[in-house]
CSV table of C-alpha atoms in Angstrom, one decimal:
chain,number,residue,atom,x,y,z
R,1,UNK,CA,121.5,-41.7,194.9
R,2,UNK,CA,123.8,-43.5,197.2
R,3,UNK,CA,124.3,-46.3,194.6
R,4,UNK,CA,125.3,-43.7,192.0
R,5,UNK,CA,127.8,-42.1,194.4
R,6,UNK,CA,129.1,-45.5,195.3
R,7,UNK,CA,129.8,-46.3,191.7
R,8,UNK,CA,131.7,-43.0,191.2
R,9,UNK,CA,133.8,-43.4,194.4
R,10,UNK,CA,134.7,-47.1,193.9
R,11,UNK,CA,138.3,-47.4,192.6
R,12,UNK,CA,138.8,-48.9,189.2
R,13,UNK,CA,140.8,-52.2,189.4
R,14,UNK,CA,144.1,-52.3,187.5
R,15,UNK,CA,143.7,-55.9,186.6
R,16,UNK,CA,142.2,-56.3,183.1
R,17,UNK,CA,142.3,-52.6,182.4
R,18,UNK,CA,143.3,-52.0,178.7
R,19,UNK,CA,146.5,-50.1,178.1
R,20,UNK,CA,145.3,-48.5,175.0
R,21,UNK,CA,143.4,-45.2,175.9
R,22,UNK,CA,140.8,-45.7,173.2
R,23,UNK,CA,140.0,-49.3,174.4
R,24,UNK,CA,140.1,-48.2,178.0
R,25,UNK,CA,137.3,-45.7,177.4
R,26,UNK,CA,135.1,-48.6,176.2
R,27,UNK,CA,136.0,-50.8,179.1
R,28,UNK,CA,133.0,-51.8,181.3
R,29,UNK,CA,134.2,-50.0,184.5
R,30,UNK,CA,134.8,-46.7,182.8
R,31,UNK,CA,131.6,-46.9,180.8
R,32,UNK,CA,129.6,-47.4,184.0
R,33,UNK,CA,131.3,-44.4,185.5
R,34,UNK,CA,130.7,-42.3,182.4
R,35,UNK,CA,126.9,-43.0,182.3
R,36,UNK,CA,126.7,-42.5,186.1
R,37,UNK,CA,128.3,-39.0,185.7
R,38,UNK,CA,125.8,-38.3,182.8
R,39,UNK,CA,122.9,-39.2,185.1
R,40,UNK,CA,124.2,-37.2,188.1
R,41,UNK,CA,124.9,-34.2,185.8
R,42,UNK,CA,121.3,-34.3,184.6
R,43,UNK,CA,120.0,-34.4,188.1
R,44,UNK,CA,122.3,-31.6,189.2
R,45,UNK,CA,121.2,-29.4,186.3
R,46,UNK,CA,117.5,-29.9,187.0
R,47,UNK,CA,117.5,-29.9,190.8
R,48,UNK,CA,120.9,-28.4,192.0
R,49,UNK,CA,119.8,-24.8,191.8
R,50,UNK,CA,116.6,-24.0,193.6
R,51,UNK,CA,116.0,-20.9,191.3
R,52,UNK,CA,115.5,-23.3,188.4
R,53,UNK,CA,113.1,-25.8,190.0
R,54,UNK,CA,109.5,-26.2,188.9
R,55,UNK,CA,106.8,-25.9,191.6
R,56,UNK,CA,105.9,-29.6,191.3
R,57,UNK,CA,109.6,-30.6,191.9
R,58,UNK,CA,110.0,-28.3,194.9
R,59,UNK,CA,110.2,-31.0,197.6
R,60,UNK,CA,112.6,-33.2,195.7
R,61,UNK,CA,114.8,-30.3,194.7
R,62,UNK,CA,115.1,-29.2,198.4
R,63,UNK,CA,115.9,-32.7,199.4
R,64,UNK,CA,118.4,-33.1,196.6
R,65,UNK,CA,120.2,-29.9,197.4
R,66,UNK,CA,120.4,-30.5,201.1
R,67,UNK,CA,121.4,-34.2,201.0
R,68,UNK,CA,123.2,-34.9,197.7
R,69,UNK,CA,124.3,-31.9,195.7
R,70,UNK,CA,127.4,-31.3,197.8
R,71,UNK,CA,128.3,-35.0,197.7
R,72,UNK,CA,127.9,-35.1,193.9
R,73,UNK,CA,130.2,-32.1,193.5
R,74,UNK,CA,132.8,-33.7,195.9
R,75,UNK,CA,132.8,-36.9,193.8
R,76,UNK,CA,133.4,-34.9,190.7
R,77,UNK,CA,136.3,-33.0,192.3
R,78,UNK,CA,137.8,-36.3,193.6
R,79,UNK,CA,137.7,-37.7,190.0
R,80,UNK,CA,139.5,-34.6,188.8
R,81,UNK,CA,142.0,-35.0,191.6
R,82,UNK,CA,142.9,-38.4,190.2
R,83,UNK,CA,143.7,-36.7,186.9
R,84,UNK,CA,145.9,-34.3,188.7
R,85,UNK,CA,148.2,-36.6,190.7
R,86,UNK,CA,147.7,-40.0,189.2
R,87,UNK,CA,145.7,-41.8,191.9
R,88,UNK,CA,145.9,-39.6,195.0
R,89,UNK,CA,142.5,-38.4,196.2
R,90,UNK,CA,142.8,-35.2,198.2
R,91,UNK,CA,140.4,-34.9,201.2
R,92,UNK,CA,139.2,-31.4,200.3
R,93,UNK,CA,140.3,-30.2,196.9
R,94,UNK,CA,140.9,-26.4,196.8
R,95,UNK,CA,139.6,-24.2,193.9
R,96,UNK,CA,143.2,-23.0,193.2
R,97,UNK,CA,144.3,-26.7,192.8
R,98,UNK,CA,141.4,-27.3,190.5
R,99,UNK,CA,141.9,-24.2,188.4
R,100,UNK,CA,145.7,-24.2,188.1
R,101,UNK,CA,146.7,-27.8,188.3
R,102,UNK,CA,143.7,-29.6,186.6
R,103,UNK,CA,141.7,-27.2,184.4
R,104,UNK,CA,144.6,-25.1,183.0
R,105,UNK,CA,146.7,-28.1,181.9
R,106,UNK,CA,143.7,-29.3,179.9
R,107,UNK,CA,143.7,-26.0,178.0
R,108,UNK,CA,147.3,-26.5,176.9
R,109,UNK,CA,148.5,-28.0,173.6
R,110,UNK,CA,149.4,-31.6,174.3
R,111,UNK,CA,151.0,-34.7,172.7
R,112,UNK,CA,147.7,-35.8,171.0
R,113,UNK,CA,147.3,-32.4,169.5
R,114,UNK,CA,150.9,-32.5,168.2
R,115,UNK,CA,150.5,-35.9,166.7
R,116,UNK,CA,147.3,-34.9,164.9
R,117,UNK,CA,148.8,-31.6,163.8
R,118,UNK,CA,151.7,-33.5,162.1
R,119,UNK,CA,149.9,-36.6,160.8
R,120,UNK,CA,146.5,-35.3,159.9
R,121,UNK,CA,146.1,-31.5,159.9
R,122,UNK,CA,142.7,-31.7,158.2
R,123,UNK,CA,141.4,-33.8,161.1
R,124,UNK,CA,143.0,-31.4,163.6
R,125,UNK,CA,141.1,-28.5,162.0
R,126,UNK,CA,137.9,-30.5,161.8
R,127,UNK,CA,138.0,-31.3,165.6
R,128,UNK,CA,138.8,-27.7,166.4
R,129,UNK,CA,135.7,-26.4,164.6
R,130,UNK,CA,133.3,-29.3,165.1
R,131,UNK,CA,130.3,-28.4,167.4
R,132,UNK,CA,129.8,-32.1,168.2
R,133,UNK,CA,133.4,-32.5,169.2
R,134,UNK,CA,133.0,-29.6,171.6
R,135,UNK,CA,130.4,-31.5,173.6
R,136,UNK,CA,133.0,-34.1,174.5
R,137,UNK,CA,136.2,-31.9,174.5
R,138,UNK,CA,138.0,-31.5,177.9
R,139,UNK,CA,139.5,-28.4,176.5
R,140,UNK,CA,136.2,-26.8,175.7
R,141,UNK,CA,134.8,-27.8,179.1
R,142,UNK,CA,137.9,-26.2,180.7
R,143,UNK,CA,137.3,-22.9,178.8
R,144,UNK,CA,133.6,-22.9,179.7
R,145,UNK,CA,134.5,-23.6,183.4
R,146,UNK,CA,136.9,-20.7,183.5
R,147,UNK,CA,134.5,-18.3,181.8
R,148,UNK,CA,131.6,-19.3,184.1
R,149,UNK,CA,133.9,-19.1,187.2
R,150,UNK,CA,135.0,-15.5,186.5
R,151,UNK,CA,131.4,-14.6,185.5
R,152,UNK,CA,129.8,-15.9,188.7
R,153,UNK,CA,132.7,-15.4,191.1
R,154,UNK,CA,135.0,-13.0,189.3
R,155,UNK,CA,135.8,-10.7,192.2
R,156,UNK,CA,137.9,-13.3,193.9
R,157,UNK,CA,139.1,-15.4,190.9
R,158,UNK,CA,139.6,-13.2,187.9
R,159,UNK,CA,142.6,-11.3,189.3
R,160,UNK,CA,144.1,-14.5,190.6
R,161,UNK,CA,143.7,-16.3,187.2
R,162,UNK,CA,145.1,-13.4,185.2
R,163,UNK,CA,148.1,-13.1,187.5
R,164,UNK,CA,148.7,-16.8,186.8
R,165,UNK,CA,148.5,-16.2,183.0
R,166,UNK,CA,150.9,-13.2,183.3
R,167,UNK,CA,153.4,-15.3,185.1
R,168,UNK,CA,153.3,-17.8,182.3
R,169,UNK,CA,153.9,-15.0,179.8
R,170,UNK,CA,156.9,-13.8,181.8
R,171,UNK,CA,158.4,-17.3,182.1
R,172,UNK,CA,158.0,-17.7,178.4
R,173,UNK,CA,159.6,-14.4,177.5
R,174,UNK,CA,162.6,-14.9,179.8
R,175,UNK,CA,163.3,-18.5,178.8
R,176,UNK,CA,165.9,-19.4,176.1
R,177,UNK,CA,164.4,-20.5,172.8
R,178,UNK,CA,165.1,-24.2,173.4
R,179,UNK,CA,163.4,-24.1,176.8
R,180,UNK,CA,160.4,-21.9,176.2
R,181,UNK,CA,157.1,-23.4,177.5
R,182,UNK,CA,155.4,-23.3,174.1
R,183,UNK,CA,152.5,-25.5,175.2
R,184,UNK,CA,151.8,-23.4,178.3
R,185,UNK,CA,152.0,-20.3,176.3
R,186,UNK,CA,149.4,-21.8,173.9
R,187,UNK,CA,147.1,-22.5,176.9
R,188,UNK,CA,147.6,-19.0,178.2
R,189,UNK,CA,146.6,-17.5,174.9
R,190,UNK,CA,143.6,-19.7,174.8
R,191,UNK,CA,142.6,-18.5,178.2
R,192,UNK,CA,143.0,-14.9,177.2
R,193,UNK,CA,140.8,-15.4,174.1
R,194,UNK,CA,138.2,-17.3,176.2
R,195,UNK,CA,138.0,-14.4,178.7
R,196,UNK,CA,137.8,-11.8,176.0
R,197,UNK,CA,134.3,-10.5,176.8
R,198,UNK,CA,135.0,-10.3,180.5
R,199,UNK,CA,138.3,-8.5,180.1
R,200,UNK,CA,136.9,-6.0,177.7
R,201,UNK,CA,134.4,-4.9,180.4
R,202,UNK,CA,136.6,-5.0,183.4
R,203,UNK,CA,139.1,-2.5,184.7
R,204,UNK,CA,142.1,-2.4,184.9
R,205,UNK,CA,142.3,-5.1,182.2
R,206,UNK,CA,140.3,-3.4,179.4
R,207,UNK,CA,142.8,-0.4,179.5
R,208,UNK,CA,145.7,-2.8,179.0
R,209,UNK,CA,144.4,-5.1,176.2
R,210,UNK,CA,146.2,-3.3,173.4
R,211,UNK,CA,149.5,-3.5,175.3
R,212,UNK,CA,148.9,-7.2,176.1
R,213,UNK,CA,148.2,-7.9,172.4
R,214,UNK,CA,151.4,-6.1,171.3
R,215,UNK,CA,153.6,-7.7,173.9
R,216,UNK,CA,152.4,-11.2,174.2
R,217,UNK,CA,150.1,-12.1,171.2
R,218,UNK,CA,151.3,-10.4,168.0
R,219,UNK,CA,154.9,-11.5,168.4
R,220,UNK,CA,153.7,-15.1,168.0
R,221,UNK,CA,152.7,-14.4,164.4
R,222,UNK,CA,156.4,-15.0,163.8
R,223,UNK,CA,156.8,-18.0,166.1
R,224,UNK,CA,158.7,-21.0,164.8
R,225,UNK,CA,156.0,-23.1,166.4
R,226,UNK,CA,153.0,-23.6,164.2
R,227,UNK,CA,150.3,-24.0,166.8
R,228,UNK,CA,151.3,-20.7,168.4
R,229,UNK,CA,151.0,-18.9,165.1
R,230,UNK,CA,147.5,-20.3,164.8
R,231,UNK,CA,146.6,-19.4,168.3
R,232,UNK,CA,147.9,-15.8,167.8
R,233,UNK,CA,145.6,-15.5,164.8
R,234,UNK,CA,142.6,-16.8,166.8
R,235,UNK,CA,143.2,-14.4,169.7
R,236,UNK,CA,143.7,-11.5,167.3
R,237,UNK,CA,140.3,-12.2,165.8
R,238,UNK,CA,138.8,-12.3,169.3
R,239,UNK,CA,140.1,-8.8,170.0
R,240,UNK,CA,139.7,-7.2,166.6
R,241,UNK,CA,136.8,-5.0,167.9
R,242,UNK,CA,138.7,-3.2,170.7
R,243,UNK,CA,139.4,0.5,170.2
R,244,UNK,CA,143.1,0.6,169.3
R,245,UNK,CA,144.7,3.8,170.4
R,246,UNK,CA,147.3,3.4,167.7
R,247,UNK,CA,145.8,2.4,164.4
R,248,UNK,CA,149.3,1.1,163.3
R,249,UNK,CA,148.8,-1.7,165.8
R,250,UNK,CA,145.4,-2.6,164.1
R,251,UNK,CA,147.1,-2.6,160.7
R,252,UNK,CA,150.0,-4.7,162.0
R,253,UNK,CA,147.5,-7.3,163.2
R,254,UNK,CA,145.7,-7.2,159.9
R,255,UNK,CA,148.8,-7.6,157.8
R,256,UNK,CA,149.9,-10.5,160.0
R,257,UNK,CA,146.5,-12.2,159.6
R,258,UNK,CA,146.7,-11.7,155.8
R,259,UNK,CA,150.2,-13.2,155.8
R,260,UNK,CA,148.8,-16.2,157.8
R,261,UNK,CA,146.7,-17.1,154.8
R,262,UNK,CA,149.9,-18.1,153.1
R,263,UNK,CA,151.3,-20.0,156.0
R,264,UNK,CA,152.8,-23.5,155.3
R,265,UNK,CA,150.7,-25.1,158.0
R,266,UNK,CA,147.0,-25.7,157.2
R,267,UNK,CA,145.6,-25.0,160.7
R,268,UNK,CA,147.3,-21.6,160.7
R,269,UNK,CA,145.7,-20.7,157.4
R,270,UNK,CA,142.3,-21.8,158.7
R,271,UNK,CA,142.5,-19.8,161.9
R,272,UNK,CA,143.7,-16.8,159.9
R,273,UNK,CA,140.6,-17.0,157.6
R,274,UNK,CA,138.3,-17.1,160.6
R,275,UNK,CA,140.1,-14.1,162.1
R,276,UNK,CA,139.6,-12.1,158.9
R,277,UNK,CA,135.9,-12.1,159.4
R,278,UNK,CA,136.3,-10.3,162.7
R,279,UNK,CA,138.5,-7.7,161.1
R,280,UNK,CA,135.9,-7.1,158.4
R,281,UNK,CA,133.3,-6.7,161.1
R,282,UNK,CA,135.6,-4.3,162.9
R,283,UNK,CA,135.1,-1.9,160.0
R,284,UNK,CA,131.8,-0.9,161.7
R,285,UNK,CA,133.7,0.3,164.7
R,286,UNK,CA,136.0,2.3,162.4
R,287,UNK,CA,132.9,4.0,161.0
R,288,UNK,CA,131.7,4.8,164.5
R,289,UNK,CA,135.0,6.5,165.2
R,290,UNK,CA,134.9,8.3,161.8
R,291,UNK,CA,131.5,9.7,162.9
R,292,UNK,CA,133.2,11.2,165.9
R,293,UNK,CA,136.7,12.0,164.6
R,294,UNK,CA,137.6,13.2,161.1
R,295,UNK,CA,141.0,11.5,160.8
R,296,UNK,CA,142.7,10.4,157.6
R,297,UNK,CA,144.5,7.6,159.5
R,298,UNK,CA,141.2,5.9,160.2
R,299,UNK,CA,140.2,6.1,156.6
R,300,UNK,CA,143.6,4.7,155.6
R,301,UNK,CA,143.1,1.8,157.9
R,302,UNK,CA,139.8,1.0,156.3
R,303,UNK,CA,141.3,1.3,152.9
R,304,UNK,CA,144.0,-1.2,153.9
R,305,UNK,CA,141.3,-3.7,154.9
R,306,UNK,CA,139.5,-3.3,151.6
R,307,UNK,CA,142.7,-3.6,149.6
R,308,UNK,CA,143.7,-6.8,151.4
R,309,UNK,CA,140.4,-8.5,151.2
R,310,UNK,CA,139.7,-7.8,147.5
R,311,UNK,CA,136.5,-9.6,146.2
R,312,UNK,CA,135.8,-10.9,149.7
R,313,UNK,CA,134.5,-7.4,150.4
R,314,UNK,CA,131.6,-7.9,147.8
R,315,UNK,CA,128.9,-8.6,150.5
R,316,UNK,CA,130.0,-5.4,152.3
R,317,UNK,CA,130.6,-3.2,149.2
R,318,UNK,CA,127.3,-1.3,149.3
R,319,UNK,CA,127.4,-0.7,153.0
R,320,UNK,CA,131.0,0.4,152.9
R,321,UNK,CA,130.3,2.9,150.1
R,322,UNK,CA,127.3,4.3,151.8
R,323,UNK,CA,129.2,4.8,155.1
R,324,UNK,CA,132.2,6.3,153.2
R,325,UNK,CA,130.0,8.6,151.2
R,326,UNK,CA,128.4,9.9,154.4
R,327,UNK,CA,131.8,10.4,156.0
R,328,UNK,CA,132.9,12.2,152.8
R,329,UNK,CA,130.1,14.7,153.0
R,330,UNK,CA,130.7,15.4,156.7
R,331,UNK,CA,134.4,15.9,156.0
R,332,UNK,CA,133.6,18.3,153.1
R,333,UNK,CA,131.3,20.4,155.3
R,334,UNK,CA,134.0,20.7,157.9
R,335,UNK,CA,136.6,21.6,155.3
R,336,UNK,CA,134.4,24.3,153.7
R,337,UNK,CA,133.7,25.8,157.1
R,338,UNK,CA,137.5,26.1,157.7
R,339,UNK,CA,139.7,27.7,155.1
R,340,UNK,CA,142.9,26.2,156.6
R,341,UNK,CA,144.9,24.5,153.9
R,342,UNK,CA,146.0,21.6,156.0
R,343,UNK,CA,142.5,21.0,157.4
R,344,UNK,CA,142.2,17.4,158.6
R,345,UNK,CA,138.6,17.3,157.3
R,346,UNK,CA,139.8,17.8,153.7
R,347,UNK,CA,142.5,15.2,154.0
R,348,UNK,CA,140.0,12.7,155.4
R,349,UNK,CA,137.6,13.5,152.6
R,350,UNK,CA,140.3,12.6,150.1
R,351,UNK,CA,140.9,9.4,152.0
R,352,UNK,CA,137.2,8.5,151.8
R,353,UNK,CA,137.4,8.9,148.0
R,354,UNK,CA,140.5,6.8,147.8
R,355,UNK,CA,138.8,4.1,149.9
R,356,UNK,CA,135.8,4.2,147.7
R,357,UNK,CA,138.0,3.8,144.7
R,358,UNK,CA,139.7,0.8,146.3
R,359,UNK,CA,136.3,-0.8,146.9
R,360,UNK,CA,135.3,-0.3,143.3
R,361,UNK,CA,138.5,-1.9,142.1
R,362,UNK,CA,138.1,-4.8,144.4
R,363,UNK,CA,134.7,-5.7,142.9
R,364,UNK,CA,135.5,-4.6,139.3
R,365,UNK,CA,134.7,-8.1,138.1
R,366,UNK,CA,131.2,-8.0,139.7
R,367,UNK,CA,129.4,-5.4,137.6
R,368,UNK,CA,126.0,-6.0,139.2
R,369,UNK,CA,127.3,-4.3,142.3
R,370,UNK,CA,127.9,-1.1,140.4
R,371,UNK,CA,124.2,-0.6,139.9
R,372,UNK,CA,123.7,-0.8,143.7
R,373,UNK,CA,126.3,1.8,144.5
R,374,UNK,CA,125.5,4.3,141.7
R,375,UNK,CA,122.9,6.3,143.7
R,376,UNK,CA,125.3,6.8,146.5
R,377,UNK,CA,128.3,7.8,144.3
R,378,UNK,CA,126.7,9.9,141.6
R,379,UNK,CA,126.1,12.9,143.9
R,380,UNK,CA,129.8,12.9,144.9
R,381,UNK,CA,130.9,12.7,141.2
R,382,UNK,CA,128.6,15.6,140.3
R,383,UNK,CA,130.1,17.6,143.1
R,384,UNK,CA,133.7,16.9,142.5
R,385,UNK,CA,133.7,17.0,138.7
R,386,UNK,CA,132.0,20.4,138.4
R,387,UNK,CA,133.0,23.9,139.2
R,388,UNK,CA,131.5,23.6,142.7
R,389,UNK,CA,134.1,20.9,143.5
R,390,UNK,CA,137.2,22.9,142.7
């Protein structure tokens, strides 16, 4: 163990070290450190947490945790400290320093990203969605670190980190166009997306998510900077399932995502496509709301989604028609129980029919689907096209 720690702590000589970053990674000194870190990480994973140990490893795990776990962690922090200040090793790295000055900068858009974006956007997209790349990506590791930190020690760190992100948003908003910290804003948006599940469950943040999206995310759909347009699409997809108090905000996001499909930059188009999937799945949330509230605006939002997606809705056509038909019958029952001419149930029923019509038009070139939806729609047609439906 002491040999492993010794290898990690020993300074790398400058003499003979390649200048090219790609060659430097393969240089003997750095390869030895890399594999030493792999070995220590495996030991830490197996023996660093006494809750995970097997009975036969009890004695070794207790010895490892008592004598070496802290030293291994300290070595890792010292290595990160080198990244932070270019050679200076702090005696006792603080979590704030690690989080704000080492981890967060790794989450931000950087020179390598920019070069790849401009010279080989297909490779940029591949790296962004490649599971294997994620295993070696400092950015993915940073996102995982922040997510795990606020999950395990959220009480003292979530508020601190969100305040840090909010300050970045404020600096970005107040800066002139030529001095806006575009790359930091990209990292802040990535952080907000990575923490989506935690923020959706935690007050006071979950009450402010819609406001945050409207103020700091959706405006970037119109950003002159391509990577921010892409990041806005990705974040919108992460939050597509929240309950929007104003359905116009949901529709605004949807329209922006659809517009992103025609963006000049390939990565923006790709992130927009992936975000679309989340908005389709959000239809289920709309149906839940429709079960509770008979509101024409909810139906209109669903109709907008169907209209925008066209034949992409084919896998969902049967389910959508069944849900809309069920909503239609509920609305009709409400309307018949109340003779008011402007009854919202009647308006919502009309909206359901209009949405069903839009679905049928969107899959009009797929006649095999009509056979599936006939049993659901024929009772509605019998009702509305006979005297009972007047």
